[in-house]
PDB file of C-alpha atoms in Angstrom:
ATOM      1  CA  UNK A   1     113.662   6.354  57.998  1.00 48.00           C
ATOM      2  CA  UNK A   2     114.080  10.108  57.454  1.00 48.00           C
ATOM      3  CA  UNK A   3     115.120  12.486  59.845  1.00 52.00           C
ATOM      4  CA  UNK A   4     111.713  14.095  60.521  1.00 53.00           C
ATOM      5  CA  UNK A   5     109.720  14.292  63.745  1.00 66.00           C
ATOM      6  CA  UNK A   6     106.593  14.237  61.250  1.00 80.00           C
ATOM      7  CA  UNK A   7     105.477  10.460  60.428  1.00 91.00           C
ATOM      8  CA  UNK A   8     104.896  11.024  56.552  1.00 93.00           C
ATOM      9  CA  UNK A   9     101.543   8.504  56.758  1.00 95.00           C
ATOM     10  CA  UNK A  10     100.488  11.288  59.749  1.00 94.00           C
ATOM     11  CA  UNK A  11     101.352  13.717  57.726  1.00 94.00           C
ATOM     12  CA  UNK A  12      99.234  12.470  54.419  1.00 95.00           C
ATOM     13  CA  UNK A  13      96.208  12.079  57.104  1.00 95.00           C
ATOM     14  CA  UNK A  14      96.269  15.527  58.084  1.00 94.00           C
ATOM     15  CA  UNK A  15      96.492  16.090  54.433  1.00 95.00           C
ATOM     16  CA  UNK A  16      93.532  14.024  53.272  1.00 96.00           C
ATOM     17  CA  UNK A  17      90.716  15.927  53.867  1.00 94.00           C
ATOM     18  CA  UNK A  18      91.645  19.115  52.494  1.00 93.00           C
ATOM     19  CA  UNK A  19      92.793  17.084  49.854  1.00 95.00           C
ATOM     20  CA  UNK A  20      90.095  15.747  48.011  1.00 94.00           C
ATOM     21  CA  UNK A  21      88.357  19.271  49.073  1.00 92.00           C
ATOM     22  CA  UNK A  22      90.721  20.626  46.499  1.00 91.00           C
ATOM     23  CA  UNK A  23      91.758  23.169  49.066  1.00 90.00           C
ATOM     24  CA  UNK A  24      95.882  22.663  49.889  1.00 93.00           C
ATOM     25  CA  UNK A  25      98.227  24.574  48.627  1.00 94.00           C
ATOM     26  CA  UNK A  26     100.169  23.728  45.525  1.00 95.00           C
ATOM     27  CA  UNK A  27     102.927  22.846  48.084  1.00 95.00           C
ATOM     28  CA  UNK A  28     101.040  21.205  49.967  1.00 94.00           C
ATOM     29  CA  UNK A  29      99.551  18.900  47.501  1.00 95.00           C
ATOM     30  CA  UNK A  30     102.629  18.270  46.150  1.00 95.00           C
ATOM     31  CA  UNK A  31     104.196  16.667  49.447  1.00 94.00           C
ATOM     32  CA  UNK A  32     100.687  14.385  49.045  1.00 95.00           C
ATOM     33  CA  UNK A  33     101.108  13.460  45.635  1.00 96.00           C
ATOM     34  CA  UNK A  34     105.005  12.712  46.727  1.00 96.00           C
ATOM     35  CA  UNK A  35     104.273  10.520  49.243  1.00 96.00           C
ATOM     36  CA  UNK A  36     101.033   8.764  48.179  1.00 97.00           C
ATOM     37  CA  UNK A  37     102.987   7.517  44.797  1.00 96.00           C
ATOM     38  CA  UNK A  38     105.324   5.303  47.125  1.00 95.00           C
ATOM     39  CA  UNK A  39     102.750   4.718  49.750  1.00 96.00           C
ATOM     40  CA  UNK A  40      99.808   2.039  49.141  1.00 95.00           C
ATOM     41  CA  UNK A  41      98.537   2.725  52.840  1.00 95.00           C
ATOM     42  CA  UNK A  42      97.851   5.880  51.956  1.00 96.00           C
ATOM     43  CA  UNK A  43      96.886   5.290  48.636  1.00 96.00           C
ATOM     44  CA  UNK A  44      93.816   2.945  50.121  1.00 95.00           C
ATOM     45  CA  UNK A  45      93.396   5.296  52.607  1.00 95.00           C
ATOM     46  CA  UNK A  46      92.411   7.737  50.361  1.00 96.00           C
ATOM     47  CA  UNK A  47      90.499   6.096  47.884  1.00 96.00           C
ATOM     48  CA  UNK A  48      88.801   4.446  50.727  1.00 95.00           C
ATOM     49  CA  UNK A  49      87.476   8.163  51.698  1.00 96.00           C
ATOM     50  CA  UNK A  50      86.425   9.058  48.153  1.00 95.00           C
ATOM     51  CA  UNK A  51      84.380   6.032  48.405  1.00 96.00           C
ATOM     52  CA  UNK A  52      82.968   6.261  51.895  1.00 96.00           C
ATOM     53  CA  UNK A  53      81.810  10.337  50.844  1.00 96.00           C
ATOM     54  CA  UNK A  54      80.058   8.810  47.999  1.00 95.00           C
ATOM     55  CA  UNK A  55      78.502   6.177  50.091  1.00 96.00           C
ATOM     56  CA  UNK A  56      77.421   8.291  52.544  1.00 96.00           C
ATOM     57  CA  UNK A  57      75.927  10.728  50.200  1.00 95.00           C
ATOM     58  CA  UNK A  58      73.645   8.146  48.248  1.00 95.00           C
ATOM     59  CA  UNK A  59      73.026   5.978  51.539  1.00 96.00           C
ATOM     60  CA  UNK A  60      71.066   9.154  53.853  1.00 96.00           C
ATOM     61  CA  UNK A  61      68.708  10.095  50.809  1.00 94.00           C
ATOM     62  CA  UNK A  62      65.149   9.770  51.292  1.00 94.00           C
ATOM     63  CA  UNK A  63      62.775  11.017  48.789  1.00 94.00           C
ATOM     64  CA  UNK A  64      60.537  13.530  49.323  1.00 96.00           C
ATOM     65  CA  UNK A  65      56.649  12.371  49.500  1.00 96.00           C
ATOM     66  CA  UNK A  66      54.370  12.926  46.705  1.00 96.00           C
ATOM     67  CA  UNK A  67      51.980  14.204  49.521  1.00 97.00           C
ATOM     68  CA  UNK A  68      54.506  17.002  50.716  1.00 97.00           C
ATOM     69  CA  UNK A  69      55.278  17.883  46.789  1.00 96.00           C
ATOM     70  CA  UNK A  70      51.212  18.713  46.934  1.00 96.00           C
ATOM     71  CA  UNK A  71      51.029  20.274  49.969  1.00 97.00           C
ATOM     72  CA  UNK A  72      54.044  22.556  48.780  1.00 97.00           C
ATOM     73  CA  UNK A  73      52.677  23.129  45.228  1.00 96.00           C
ATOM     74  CA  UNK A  74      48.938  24.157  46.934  1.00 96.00           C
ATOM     75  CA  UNK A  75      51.328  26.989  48.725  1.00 95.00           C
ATOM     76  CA  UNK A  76      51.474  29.276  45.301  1.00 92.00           C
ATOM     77  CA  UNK A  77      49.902  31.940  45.369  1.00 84.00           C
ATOM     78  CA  UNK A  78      46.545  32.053  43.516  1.00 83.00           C
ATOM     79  CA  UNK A  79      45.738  33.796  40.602  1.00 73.00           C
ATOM     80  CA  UNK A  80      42.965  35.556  40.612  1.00 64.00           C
TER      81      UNK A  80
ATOM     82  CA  UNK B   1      54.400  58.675  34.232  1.00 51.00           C
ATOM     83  CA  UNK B   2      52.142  56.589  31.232  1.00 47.00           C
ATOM     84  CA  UNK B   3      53.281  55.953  27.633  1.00 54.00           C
ATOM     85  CA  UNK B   4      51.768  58.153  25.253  1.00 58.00           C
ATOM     86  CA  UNK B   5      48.073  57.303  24.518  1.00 60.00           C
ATOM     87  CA  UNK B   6      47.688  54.833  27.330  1.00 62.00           C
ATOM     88  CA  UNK B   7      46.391  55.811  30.630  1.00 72.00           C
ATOM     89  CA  UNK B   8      47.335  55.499  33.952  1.00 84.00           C
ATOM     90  CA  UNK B   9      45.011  52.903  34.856  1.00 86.00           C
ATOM     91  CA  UNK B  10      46.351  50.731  32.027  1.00 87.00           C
ATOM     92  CA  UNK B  11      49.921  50.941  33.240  1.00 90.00           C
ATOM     93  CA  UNK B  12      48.881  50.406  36.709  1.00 90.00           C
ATOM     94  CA  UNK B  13      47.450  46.898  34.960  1.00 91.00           C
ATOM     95  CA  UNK B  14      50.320  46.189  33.008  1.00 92.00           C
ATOM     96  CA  UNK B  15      52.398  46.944  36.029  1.00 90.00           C
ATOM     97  CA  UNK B  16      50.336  43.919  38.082  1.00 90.00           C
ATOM     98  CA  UNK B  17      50.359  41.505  35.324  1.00 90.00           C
ATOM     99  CA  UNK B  18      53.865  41.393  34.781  1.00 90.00           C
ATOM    100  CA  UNK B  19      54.401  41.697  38.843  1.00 88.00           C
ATOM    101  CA  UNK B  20      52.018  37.886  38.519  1.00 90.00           C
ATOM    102  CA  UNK B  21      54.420  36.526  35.917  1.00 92.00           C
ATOM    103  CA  UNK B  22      57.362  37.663  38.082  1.00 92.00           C
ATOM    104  CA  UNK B  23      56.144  35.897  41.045  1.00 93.00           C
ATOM    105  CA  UNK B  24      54.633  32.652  39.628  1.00 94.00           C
ATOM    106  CA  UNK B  25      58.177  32.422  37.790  1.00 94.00           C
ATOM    107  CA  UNK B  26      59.576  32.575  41.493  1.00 96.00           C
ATOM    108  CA  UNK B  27      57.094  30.155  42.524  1.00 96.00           C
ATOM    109  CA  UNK B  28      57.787  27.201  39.833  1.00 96.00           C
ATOM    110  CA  UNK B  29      61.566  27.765  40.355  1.00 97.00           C
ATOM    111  CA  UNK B  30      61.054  27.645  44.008  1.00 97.00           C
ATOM    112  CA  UNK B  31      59.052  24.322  43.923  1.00 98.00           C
ATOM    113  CA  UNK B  32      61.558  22.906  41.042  1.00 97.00           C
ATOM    114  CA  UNK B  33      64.214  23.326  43.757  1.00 97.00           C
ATOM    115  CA  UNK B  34      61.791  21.665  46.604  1.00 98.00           C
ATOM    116  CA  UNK B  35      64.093  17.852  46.269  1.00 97.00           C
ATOM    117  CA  UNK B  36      66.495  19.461  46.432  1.00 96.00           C
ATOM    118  CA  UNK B  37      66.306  21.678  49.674  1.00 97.00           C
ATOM    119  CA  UNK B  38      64.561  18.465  51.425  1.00 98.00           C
ATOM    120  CA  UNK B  39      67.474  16.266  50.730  1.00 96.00           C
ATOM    121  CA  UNK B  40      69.168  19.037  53.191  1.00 96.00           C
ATOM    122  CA  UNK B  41      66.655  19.616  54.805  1.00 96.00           C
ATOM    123  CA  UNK B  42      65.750  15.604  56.144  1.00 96.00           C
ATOM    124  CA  UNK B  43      69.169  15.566  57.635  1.00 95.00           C
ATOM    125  CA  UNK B  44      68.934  18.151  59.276  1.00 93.00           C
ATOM    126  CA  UNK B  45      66.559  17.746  61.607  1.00 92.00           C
ATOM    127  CA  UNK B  46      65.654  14.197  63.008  1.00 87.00           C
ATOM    128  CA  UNK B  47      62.238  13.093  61.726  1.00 92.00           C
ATOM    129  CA  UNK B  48      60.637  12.931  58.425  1.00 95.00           C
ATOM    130  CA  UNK B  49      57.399  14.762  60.282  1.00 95.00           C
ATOM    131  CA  UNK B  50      59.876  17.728  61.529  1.00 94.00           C
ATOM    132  CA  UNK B  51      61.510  18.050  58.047  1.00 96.00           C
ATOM    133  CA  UNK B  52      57.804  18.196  56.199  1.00 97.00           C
ATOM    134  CA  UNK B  53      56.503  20.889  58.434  1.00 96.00           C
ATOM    135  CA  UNK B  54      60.226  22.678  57.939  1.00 96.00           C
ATOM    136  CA  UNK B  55      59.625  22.482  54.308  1.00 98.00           C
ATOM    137  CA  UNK B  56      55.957  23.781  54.239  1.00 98.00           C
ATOM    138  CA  UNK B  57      56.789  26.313  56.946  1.00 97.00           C
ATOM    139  CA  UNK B  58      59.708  27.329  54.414  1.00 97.00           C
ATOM    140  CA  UNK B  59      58.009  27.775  51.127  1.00 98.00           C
ATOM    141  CA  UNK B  60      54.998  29.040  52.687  1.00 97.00           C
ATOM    142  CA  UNK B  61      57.891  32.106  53.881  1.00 97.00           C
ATOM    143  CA  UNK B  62      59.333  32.231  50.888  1.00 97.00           C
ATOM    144  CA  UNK B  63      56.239  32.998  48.822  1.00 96.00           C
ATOM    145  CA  UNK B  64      55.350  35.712  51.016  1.00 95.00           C
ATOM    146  CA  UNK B  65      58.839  37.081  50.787  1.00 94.00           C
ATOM    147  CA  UNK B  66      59.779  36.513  47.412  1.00 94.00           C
ATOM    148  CA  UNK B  67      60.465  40.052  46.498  1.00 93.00           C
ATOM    149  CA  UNK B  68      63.185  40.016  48.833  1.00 95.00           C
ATOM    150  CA  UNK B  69      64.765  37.455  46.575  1.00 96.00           C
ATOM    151  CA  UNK B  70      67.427  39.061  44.246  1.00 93.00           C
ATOM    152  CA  UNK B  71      67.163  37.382  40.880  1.00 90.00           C
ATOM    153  CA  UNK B  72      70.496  36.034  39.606  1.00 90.00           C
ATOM    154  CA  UNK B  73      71.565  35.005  43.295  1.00 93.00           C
ATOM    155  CA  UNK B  74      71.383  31.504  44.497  1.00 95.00           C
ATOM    156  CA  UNK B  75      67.545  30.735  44.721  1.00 97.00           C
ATOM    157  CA  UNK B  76      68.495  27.218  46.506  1.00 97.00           C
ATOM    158  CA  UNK B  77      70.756  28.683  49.031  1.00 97.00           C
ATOM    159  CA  UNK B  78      67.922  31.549  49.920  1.00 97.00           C
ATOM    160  CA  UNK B  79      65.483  28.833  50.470  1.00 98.00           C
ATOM    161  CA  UNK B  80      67.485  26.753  52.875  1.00 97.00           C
ATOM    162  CA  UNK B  81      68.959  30.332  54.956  1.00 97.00           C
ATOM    163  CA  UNK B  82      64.978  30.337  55.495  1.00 97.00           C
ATOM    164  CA  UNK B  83      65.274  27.275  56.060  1.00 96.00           C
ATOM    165  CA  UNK B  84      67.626  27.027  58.919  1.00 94.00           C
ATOM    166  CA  UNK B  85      66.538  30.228  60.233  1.00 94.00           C
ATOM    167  CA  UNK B  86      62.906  28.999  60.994  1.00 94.00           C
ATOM    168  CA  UNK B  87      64.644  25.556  62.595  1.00 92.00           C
ATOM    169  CA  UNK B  88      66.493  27.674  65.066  1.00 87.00           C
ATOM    170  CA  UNK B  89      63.567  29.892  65.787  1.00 85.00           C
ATOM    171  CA  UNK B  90      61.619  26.974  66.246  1.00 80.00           C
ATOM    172  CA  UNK B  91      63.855  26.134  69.373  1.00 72.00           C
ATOM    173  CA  UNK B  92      64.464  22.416  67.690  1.00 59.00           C
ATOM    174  CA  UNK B  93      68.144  23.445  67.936  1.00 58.00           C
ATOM    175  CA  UNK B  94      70.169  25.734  70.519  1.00 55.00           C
ATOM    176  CA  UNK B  95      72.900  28.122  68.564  1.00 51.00           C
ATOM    177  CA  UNK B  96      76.015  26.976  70.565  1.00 56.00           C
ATOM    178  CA  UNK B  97      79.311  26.860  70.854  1.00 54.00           C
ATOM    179  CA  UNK B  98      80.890  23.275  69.855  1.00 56.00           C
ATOM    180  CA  UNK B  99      82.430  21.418  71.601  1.00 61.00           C
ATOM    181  CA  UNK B 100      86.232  21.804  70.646  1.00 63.00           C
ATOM    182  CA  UNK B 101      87.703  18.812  72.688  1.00 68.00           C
ATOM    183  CA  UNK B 102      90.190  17.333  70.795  1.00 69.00           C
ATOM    184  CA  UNK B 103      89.225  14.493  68.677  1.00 77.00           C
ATOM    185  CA  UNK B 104      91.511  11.387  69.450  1.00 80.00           C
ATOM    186  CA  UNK B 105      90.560   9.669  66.120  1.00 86.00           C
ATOM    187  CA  UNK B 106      91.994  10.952  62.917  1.00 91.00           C
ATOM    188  CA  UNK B 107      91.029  10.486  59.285  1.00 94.00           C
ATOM    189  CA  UNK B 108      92.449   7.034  59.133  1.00 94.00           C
ATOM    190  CA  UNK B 109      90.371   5.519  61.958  1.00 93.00           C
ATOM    191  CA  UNK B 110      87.651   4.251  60.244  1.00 94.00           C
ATOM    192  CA  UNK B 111      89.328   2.247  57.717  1.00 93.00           C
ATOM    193  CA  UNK B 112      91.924   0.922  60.167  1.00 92.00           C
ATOM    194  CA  UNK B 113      89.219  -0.430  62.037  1.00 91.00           C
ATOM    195  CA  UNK B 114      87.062  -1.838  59.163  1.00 91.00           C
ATOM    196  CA  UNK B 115      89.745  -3.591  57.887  1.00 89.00           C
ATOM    197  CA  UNK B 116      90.445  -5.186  61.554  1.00 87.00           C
ATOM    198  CA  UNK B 117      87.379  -6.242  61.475  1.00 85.00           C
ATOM    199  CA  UNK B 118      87.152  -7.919  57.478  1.00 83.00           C
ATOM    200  CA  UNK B 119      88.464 -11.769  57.949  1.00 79.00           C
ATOM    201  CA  UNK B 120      90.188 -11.221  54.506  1.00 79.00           C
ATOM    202  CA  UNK B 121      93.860 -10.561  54.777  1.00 80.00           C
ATOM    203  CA  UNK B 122      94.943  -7.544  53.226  1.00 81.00           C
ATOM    204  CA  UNK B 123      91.624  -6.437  51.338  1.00 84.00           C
ATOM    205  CA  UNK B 124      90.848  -4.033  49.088  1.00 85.00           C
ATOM    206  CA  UNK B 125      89.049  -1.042  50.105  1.00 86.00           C
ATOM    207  CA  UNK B 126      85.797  -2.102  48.463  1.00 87.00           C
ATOM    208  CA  UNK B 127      85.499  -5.144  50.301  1.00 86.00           C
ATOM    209  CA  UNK B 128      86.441  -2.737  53.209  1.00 89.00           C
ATOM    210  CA  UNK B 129      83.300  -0.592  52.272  1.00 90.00           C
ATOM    211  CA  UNK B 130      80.961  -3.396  51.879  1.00 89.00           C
ATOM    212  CA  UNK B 131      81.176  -3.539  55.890  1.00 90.00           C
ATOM    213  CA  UNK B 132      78.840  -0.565  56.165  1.00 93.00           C
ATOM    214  CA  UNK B 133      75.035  -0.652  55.584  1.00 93.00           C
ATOM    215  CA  UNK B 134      72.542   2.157  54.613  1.00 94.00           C
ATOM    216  CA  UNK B 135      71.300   1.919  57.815  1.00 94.00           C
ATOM    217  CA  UNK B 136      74.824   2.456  59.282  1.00 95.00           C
ATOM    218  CA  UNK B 137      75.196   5.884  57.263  1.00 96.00           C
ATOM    219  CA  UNK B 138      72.019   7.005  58.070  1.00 96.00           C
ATOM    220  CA  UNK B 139      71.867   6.362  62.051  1.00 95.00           C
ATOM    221  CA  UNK B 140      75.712   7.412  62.264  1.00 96.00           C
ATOM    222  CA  UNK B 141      75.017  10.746  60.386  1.00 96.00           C
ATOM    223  CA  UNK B 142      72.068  11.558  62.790  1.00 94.00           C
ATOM    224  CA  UNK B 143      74.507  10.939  65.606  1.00 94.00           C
ATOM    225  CA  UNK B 144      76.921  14.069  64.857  1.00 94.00           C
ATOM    226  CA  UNK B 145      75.761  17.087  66.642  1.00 92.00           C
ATOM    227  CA  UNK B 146      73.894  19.718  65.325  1.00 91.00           C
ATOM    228  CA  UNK B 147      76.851  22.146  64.326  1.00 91.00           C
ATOM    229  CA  UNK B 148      79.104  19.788  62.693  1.00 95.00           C
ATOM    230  CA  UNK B 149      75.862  18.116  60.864  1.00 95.00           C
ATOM    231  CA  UNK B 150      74.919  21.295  59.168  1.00 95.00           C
ATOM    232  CA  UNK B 151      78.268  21.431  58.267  1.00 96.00           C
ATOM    233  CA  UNK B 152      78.158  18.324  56.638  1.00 97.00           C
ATOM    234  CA  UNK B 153      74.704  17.888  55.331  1.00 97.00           C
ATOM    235  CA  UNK B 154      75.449  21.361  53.038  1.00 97.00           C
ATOM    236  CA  UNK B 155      78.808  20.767  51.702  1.00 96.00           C
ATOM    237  CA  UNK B 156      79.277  16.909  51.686  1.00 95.00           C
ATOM    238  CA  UNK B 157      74.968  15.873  50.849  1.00 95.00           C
ATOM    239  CA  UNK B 158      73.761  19.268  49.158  1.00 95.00           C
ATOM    240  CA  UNK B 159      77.071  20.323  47.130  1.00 94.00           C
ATOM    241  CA  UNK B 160      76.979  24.013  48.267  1.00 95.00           C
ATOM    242  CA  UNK B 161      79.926  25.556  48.473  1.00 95.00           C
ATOM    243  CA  UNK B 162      81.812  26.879  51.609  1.00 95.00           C
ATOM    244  CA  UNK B 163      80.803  30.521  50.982  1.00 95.00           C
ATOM    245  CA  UNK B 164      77.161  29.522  50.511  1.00 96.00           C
ATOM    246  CA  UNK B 165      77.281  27.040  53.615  1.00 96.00           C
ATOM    247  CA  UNK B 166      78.287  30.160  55.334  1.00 97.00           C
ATOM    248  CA  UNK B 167      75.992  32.472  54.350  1.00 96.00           C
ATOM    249  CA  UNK B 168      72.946  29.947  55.175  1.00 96.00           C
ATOM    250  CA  UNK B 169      74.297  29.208  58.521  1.00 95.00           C
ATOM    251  CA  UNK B 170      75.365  33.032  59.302  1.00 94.00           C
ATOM    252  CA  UNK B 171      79.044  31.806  60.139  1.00 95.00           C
ATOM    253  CA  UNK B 172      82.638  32.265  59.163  1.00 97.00           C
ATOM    254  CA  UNK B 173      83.764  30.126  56.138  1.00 96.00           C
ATOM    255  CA  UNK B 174      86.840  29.243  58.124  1.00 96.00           C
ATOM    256  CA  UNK B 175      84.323  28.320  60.709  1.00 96.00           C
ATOM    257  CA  UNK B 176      82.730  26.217  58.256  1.00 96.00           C
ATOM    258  CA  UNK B 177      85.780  23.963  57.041  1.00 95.00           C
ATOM    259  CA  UNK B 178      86.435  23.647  61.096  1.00 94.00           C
ATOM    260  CA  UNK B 179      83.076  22.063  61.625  1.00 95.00           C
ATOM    261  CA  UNK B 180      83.128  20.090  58.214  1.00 96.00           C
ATOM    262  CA  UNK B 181      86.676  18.511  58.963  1.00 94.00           C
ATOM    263  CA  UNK B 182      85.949  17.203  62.338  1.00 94.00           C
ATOM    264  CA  UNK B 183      82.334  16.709  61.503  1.00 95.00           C
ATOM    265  CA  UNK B 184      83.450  14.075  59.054  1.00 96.00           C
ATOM    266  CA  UNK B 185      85.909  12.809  61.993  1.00 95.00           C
ATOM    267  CA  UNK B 186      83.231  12.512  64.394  1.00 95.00           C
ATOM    268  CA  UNK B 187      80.818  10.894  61.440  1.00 96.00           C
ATOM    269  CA  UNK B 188      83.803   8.408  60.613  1.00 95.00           C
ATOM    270  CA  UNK B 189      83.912   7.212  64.772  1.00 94.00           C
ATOM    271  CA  UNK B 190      80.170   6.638  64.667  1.00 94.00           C
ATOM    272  CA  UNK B 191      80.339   4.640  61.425  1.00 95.00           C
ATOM    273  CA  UNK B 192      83.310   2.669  63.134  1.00 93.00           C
ATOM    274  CA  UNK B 193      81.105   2.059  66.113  1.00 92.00           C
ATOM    275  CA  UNK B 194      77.813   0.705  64.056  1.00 92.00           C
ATOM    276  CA  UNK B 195      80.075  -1.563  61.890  1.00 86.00           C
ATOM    277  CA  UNK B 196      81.952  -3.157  64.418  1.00 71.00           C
ATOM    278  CA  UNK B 197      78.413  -3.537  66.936  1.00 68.00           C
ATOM    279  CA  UNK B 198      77.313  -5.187  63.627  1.00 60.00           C
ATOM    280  CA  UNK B 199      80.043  -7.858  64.385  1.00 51.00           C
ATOM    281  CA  UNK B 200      80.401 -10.803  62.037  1.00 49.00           C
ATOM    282  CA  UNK B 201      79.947 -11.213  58.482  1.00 48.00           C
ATOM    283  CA  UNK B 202      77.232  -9.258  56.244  1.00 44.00           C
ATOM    284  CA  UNK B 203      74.837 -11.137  55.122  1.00 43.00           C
TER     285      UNK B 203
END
């Protein structure tokens, strides 16, 4: 147990997002990289939301309609 | 003033013609771009009839407009500030304040309750995935509010980048990583919700 008030799994949550954003501080992502190399809940945790953010991305895509592609192309202007 | 041995009315042609090749240029790129914006653009609003009449309502601007687009910038982010502009002149969505109640859940919520819910003990975090459908996604993304789905749908769906997020919804890029973080908070409860409704096994 260390002496901190700060739960170092709380911690790493807080931490997660910004994370895999790319967006902490070199500080910052050091105390994540500490602490996920001894942690495996973390460590799932994470990889978990890598995952889920790809899932999510390919899961809502719906493809545009040829008719709408038509309708959009018959927008141009014409050429006279 | 005309070139030497050409006359006015000939520059005045030349002039046009290569003001037509400017514009259909901005008109092919525009339309090579159109999957694009509509992958935003269906998840932003909530039905595929509001997003197609978005989309015409958009290029239809754009063309008109198109001088007003500065070549070199970020033709794709131009299109959907249009884009989002229209929406909220269209009254489909009401500029507000979000709600800033704080969010009980935090960034681990989702998988803690997945993996409640998988009868495997200890599983990996594929099998932990598996517990979420297309359906899930789609229904639990439509579920965040407004704000915090913009947020989203640009960064995490359409890879823009804070600053461009920000410019397209006319906010603050710290404003933008706000709504994006708990957006993906508030996505991750409604995904947590639609699995565990699911109840059981998938089949």
């Amino acid at each position: 147990m260390s002496g901190f008030a700060i739960d170092p799994c709380d911690q790493c949550e807080e931490l997660l997002q910004p994370f895999l954003d790319r967006d902490l501080s070199e500080e910052e992502r050091m105390v994540a990289e500490d602490h996920l190399t001894g942690c495996e809940y973390c460590r799932k945790r994470y990889r978990f939301e890598e995952q889920l953010r790809r899932f999510v991305r390919q899961a809502v895509v719906e493809p545009m309609s040829p008719e709408l592609k038509t309708k959009l192309a018959e927008l141009r202007t014409p050429l006279i | 003033m005309a070139a030497v041995g050409e006359t006015a009315p000939e520059t005045e042609a030349r002039r046009l013609a290569e003001d037509a090749r400017d514009r259909v240029r901005f008109e092919e790129e525009a339309l090579e771009l159109a999957d694009q914006v509509y992958r935003v653009a269906r998840r932003m609003v909530s039905s595929r009839e509001e997003a197609e009449d978005l989309m015409q309502e958009t290029y239809a601007r754009a063309f008109r407009s198109w001088r007003s687009f500065q070549p070199g910038t970020n033709l794709r982010a131009w299109l959907l500030r249009i884009l989002t502009n229209l929406n909220i002149d269209r009254g489909r969505r009401v500029q507000r304040a979000p709600d800033m109640q704080p969010l009980e859940e935090g960034d681990y919520f989702l998988y803690n309750k997945l993996e409640e819910s998988t009868q495997a003990p200890n599983p990996d975090e594929e099998r932990v995935l598996e517990r979420l459908s297309q359906d899930d996604a789609v229904s639990a993304l439509s579920a965040v509010p407004h704000d915090f789905r913009d947020a989203i749908v640009l960064v995490d769906i359409g890879d823009f980048s804070y600053n461009d997020a920000a410019q397209i919804l006319d906010i603050p890029v710290g404003t933008v990583m706000s709504r994006l973080h708990r957006g993906r908070r508030i996505l991750k409860r409604e995904l947590a919700d639609r699995a565990v409704t699911d109840g059981g096994d998938v089949t």
